[in-house]
Tab-separated table of C-alpha atoms in Angstrom:
chain	number	residue	atom	x	y	z
A	9	MET	CA	-131.024	-146.755	-11.079
A	10	LYS	CA	-130.700	-144.410	-14.040
A	11	ASP	CA	-134.420	-144.838	-14.712
A	12	ARG	CA	-135.216	-143.721	-11.165
A	13	LEU	CA	-132.847	-140.777	-11.499
A	14	ILE	CA	-134.630	-139.730	-14.701
A	15	ILE	CA	-137.975	-139.921	-12.869
A	16	PHE	CA	-136.539	-137.656	-10.159
A	17	LEU	CA	-135.236	-135.211	-12.767
A	18	GLU	CA	-138.672	-135.100	-14.411
A	19	TYR	CA	-140.152	-134.408	-10.973
A	20	LEU	CA	-137.699	-131.504	-10.588
A	21	GLY	CA	-138.309	-130.340	-14.147
A	22	ILE	CA	-134.611	-130.327	-15.078
A	23	GLY	CA	-132.501	-132.203	-17.596
A	24	GLN	CA	-129.511	-134.466	-17.080
A	25	ASN	CA	-126.998	-131.752	-18.005
A	26	LYS	CA	-128.402	-129.256	-15.487
A	27	PHE	CA	-128.490	-131.995	-12.850
A	28	ALA	CA	-124.865	-132.938	-13.558
A	29	GLN	CA	-123.852	-129.295	-13.293
A	30	ASN	CA	-125.758	-128.830	-10.017
A	31	VAL	CA	-124.159	-131.822	-8.298
A	32	GLY	CA	-120.675	-131.399	-9.761
A	33	LEU	CA	-120.601	-134.525	-11.910
A	34	SER	CA	-119.807	-134.769	-15.592
A	35	ALA	CA	-122.730	-135.038	-17.986
A	36	GLY	CA	-121.139	-138.199	-19.384
A	37	TYR	CA	-121.032	-139.804	-15.953
A	38	VAL	CA	-124.718	-139.101	-15.388
A	39	ASN	CA	-125.618	-140.234	-18.905
A	40	ASN	CA	-123.764	-143.546	-18.496
A	41	LEU	CA	-124.989	-144.213	-14.968
A	42	GLY	CA	-125.910	-147.842	-14.477
A	43	GLU	CA	-127.090	-149.687	-11.401
A	44	ASN	CA	-123.915	-148.894	-9.456
A	45	ILE	CA	-122.810	-145.503	-8.196
A	46	SER	CA	-119.803	-144.524	-6.129
A	47	SER	CA	-120.476	-143.393	-2.588
A	48	ARG	CA	-118.729	-140.105	-3.417
A	49	SER	CA	-121.102	-139.417	-6.315
A	50	LEU	CA	-124.109	-140.504	-4.254
A	51	ASN	CA	-123.090	-138.113	-1.471
A	52	LYS	CA	-122.782	-135.265	-3.977
A	53	ILE	CA	-126.312	-135.950	-5.212
A	54	LEU	CA	-127.805	-136.226	-1.721
A	55	ASN	CA	-126.040	-133.067	-0.528
A	56	VAL	CA	-127.586	-131.024	-3.335
A	57	TYR	CA	-130.954	-132.828	-3.244
A	58	PRO	CA	-131.523	-133.808	0.401
A	59	GLN	CA	-135.212	-134.458	-0.297
A	60	LEU	CA	-134.275	-137.444	-2.492
A	61	ASN	CA	-134.747	-140.759	-0.701
A	62	GLU	CA	-131.444	-142.650	-0.971
A	63	LYS	CA	-133.113	-146.043	-0.509
A	64	TRP	CA	-135.537	-145.323	-3.352
A	65	LEU	CA	-132.766	-144.159	-5.660
A	66	LEU	CA	-130.619	-147.226	-5.003
A	67	THR	CA	-133.299	-149.928	-4.769
A	68	GLY	CA	-136.597	-148.491	-5.960
A	69	LYS	CA	-138.137	-149.241	-2.559
A	70	GLY	CA	-140.003	-146.620	-0.578
A	71	GLU	CA	-141.030	-143.145	-1.665
A	72	MET	CA	-138.976	-141.014	-4.039
A	73	ILE	CA	-139.190	-137.958	-1.787
A	74	LYS	CA	-138.400	-138.170	1.912
A	75	PRO	CA	-141.301	-137.273	4.191
A	76	ILE	CA	-141.092	-133.823	5.724
A	77	ASN	CA	-139.646	-133.970	9.199
A	78	THR	CA	-142.052	-132.018	11.392
A	79	GLN	CA	-139.356	-131.634	14.038
A	80	LYS	CA	-137.218	-129.699	11.557
A	81	ALA	CA	-140.166	-127.552	10.559
A	82	LYS	CA	-140.747	-126.615	14.201
A	83	GLY	CA	-137.053	-125.823	14.570
A	84	ASN	CA	-137.158	-123.548	11.555
A	85	ASN	CA	-139.891	-121.449	13.187
A	86	SER	CA	-137.606	-120.641	16.099
A	87	ILE	CA	-134.807	-119.814	13.678
A	88	ASN	CA	-137.122	-117.469	11.789
A	89	SER	CA	-138.151	-115.702	14.981
A	90	ASN	CA	-134.482	-115.281	15.912
A	91	ILE	CA	-133.730	-113.831	12.498
A	92	ASN	CA	-136.505	-111.274	12.943
A	93	ASN	CA	-134.863	-110.084	16.166
A	94	ILE	CA	-131.406	-109.471	14.641
A	95	GLU	CA	-130.326	-105.852	14.564
A	96	GLY	CA	-127.235	-104.467	12.860
A	97	ASN	CA	-124.952	-106.115	10.342
A	98	VAL	CA	-125.000	-109.806	9.538
A	99	THR	CA	-121.905	-111.457	8.104
A	100	ILE	CA	-122.004	-114.555	5.921
A	101	SER	CA	-119.198	-116.355	4.150
A	102	HIS	CA	-118.530	-116.035	0.439
A	103	ASN	CA	-119.525	-119.698	0.011
A	104	ASP	CA	-122.840	-119.160	1.781
A	105	PHE	CA	-123.524	-116.067	-0.313
A	106	SER	CA	-122.654	-117.947	-3.503
A	107	ASN	CA	-124.970	-120.765	-2.434
A	108	LEU	CA	-127.780	-118.282	-1.820
A	109	LEU	CA	-127.277	-116.768	-5.262
A	110	GLU	CA	-127.296	-120.215	-6.840
A	111	LEU	CA	-130.495	-121.107	-4.973
A	112	GLN	CA	-132.095	-117.883	-6.121
A	113	LYS	CA	-131.120	-118.620	-9.724
A	114	GLY	CA	-132.509	-122.133	-9.342
A	115	TYR	CA	-135.809	-120.775	-8.056
A	116	GLN	CA	-135.924	-118.303	-10.943
A	117	ASP	CA	-135.300	-121.136	-13.410
A	118	VAL	CA	-138.077	-123.197	-11.833
A	119	GLN	CA	-140.422	-120.203	-11.883
A	120	LYS	CA	-139.647	-119.596	-15.560
A	121	GLU	CA	-140.296	-123.261	-16.384
A	122	LEU	CA	-143.579	-123.237	-14.444
A	123	ASN	CA	-144.688	-120.076	-16.243
A	124	GLU	CA	-143.941	-121.686	-19.608
A	125	ARG	CA	-145.901	-124.792	-18.632
A	126	LEU	CA	-148.789	-122.628	-17.460
A	127	LYS	CA	-148.835	-120.763	-20.790
A	128	THR	CA	-148.829	-124.063	-22.674
A	129	SER	CA	-151.656	-125.415	-20.523
A	130	GLN	CA	-153.685	-122.249	-21.020
A	131	LYS	CA	-153.244	-122.489	-24.804
A	132	GLN	CA	-154.437	-126.099	-24.691
A	133	ILE	CA	-157.458	-125.122	-22.600
A	134	ASP	CA	-158.291	-122.287	-25.002
A	135	THR	CA	-158.036	-124.677	-27.953
A	136	LEU	CA	-160.306	-127.219	-26.263
A	137	LEU	CA	-162.857	-124.536	-25.398
A	138	GLU	CA	-162.827	-123.351	-29.010
A	139	ILE	CA	-163.405	-126.914	-30.218
A	140	LEU	CA	-166.333	-127.314	-27.813
A	141	LYS	CA	-167.874	-124.009	-28.939
A	142	ASN	CA	-167.763	-125.084	-32.589
A	143	LYS	CA	-169.631	-128.349	-31.974
């Protein structure tokens, strides 16, 4: 199972320590993960990463990422239209606000990583083009 978890982390572009921090597990626990996992730890992982297919993680069967539920997508459109019609103050809990800030930081981290990968790819392309020009 640890091998599948590592594949998922590579898909996300994060390391084991960041993953452990995100889900609230110790880095040692994640590092020593074998084929068995407690239901409590599994629930922590699936709560933070709901796109992860539990069956795939546990057994290797099926797809790593759950298919997008079109029903949920349709539901989100109505939520978005309701949000656009809100006037006045909106109150959210401290936990929800903290979660939003954490999500924003996560997106910024992903964006930074993608930018670094793009720079690396562009350097490789430039090098290859230079090699082709010199032939």
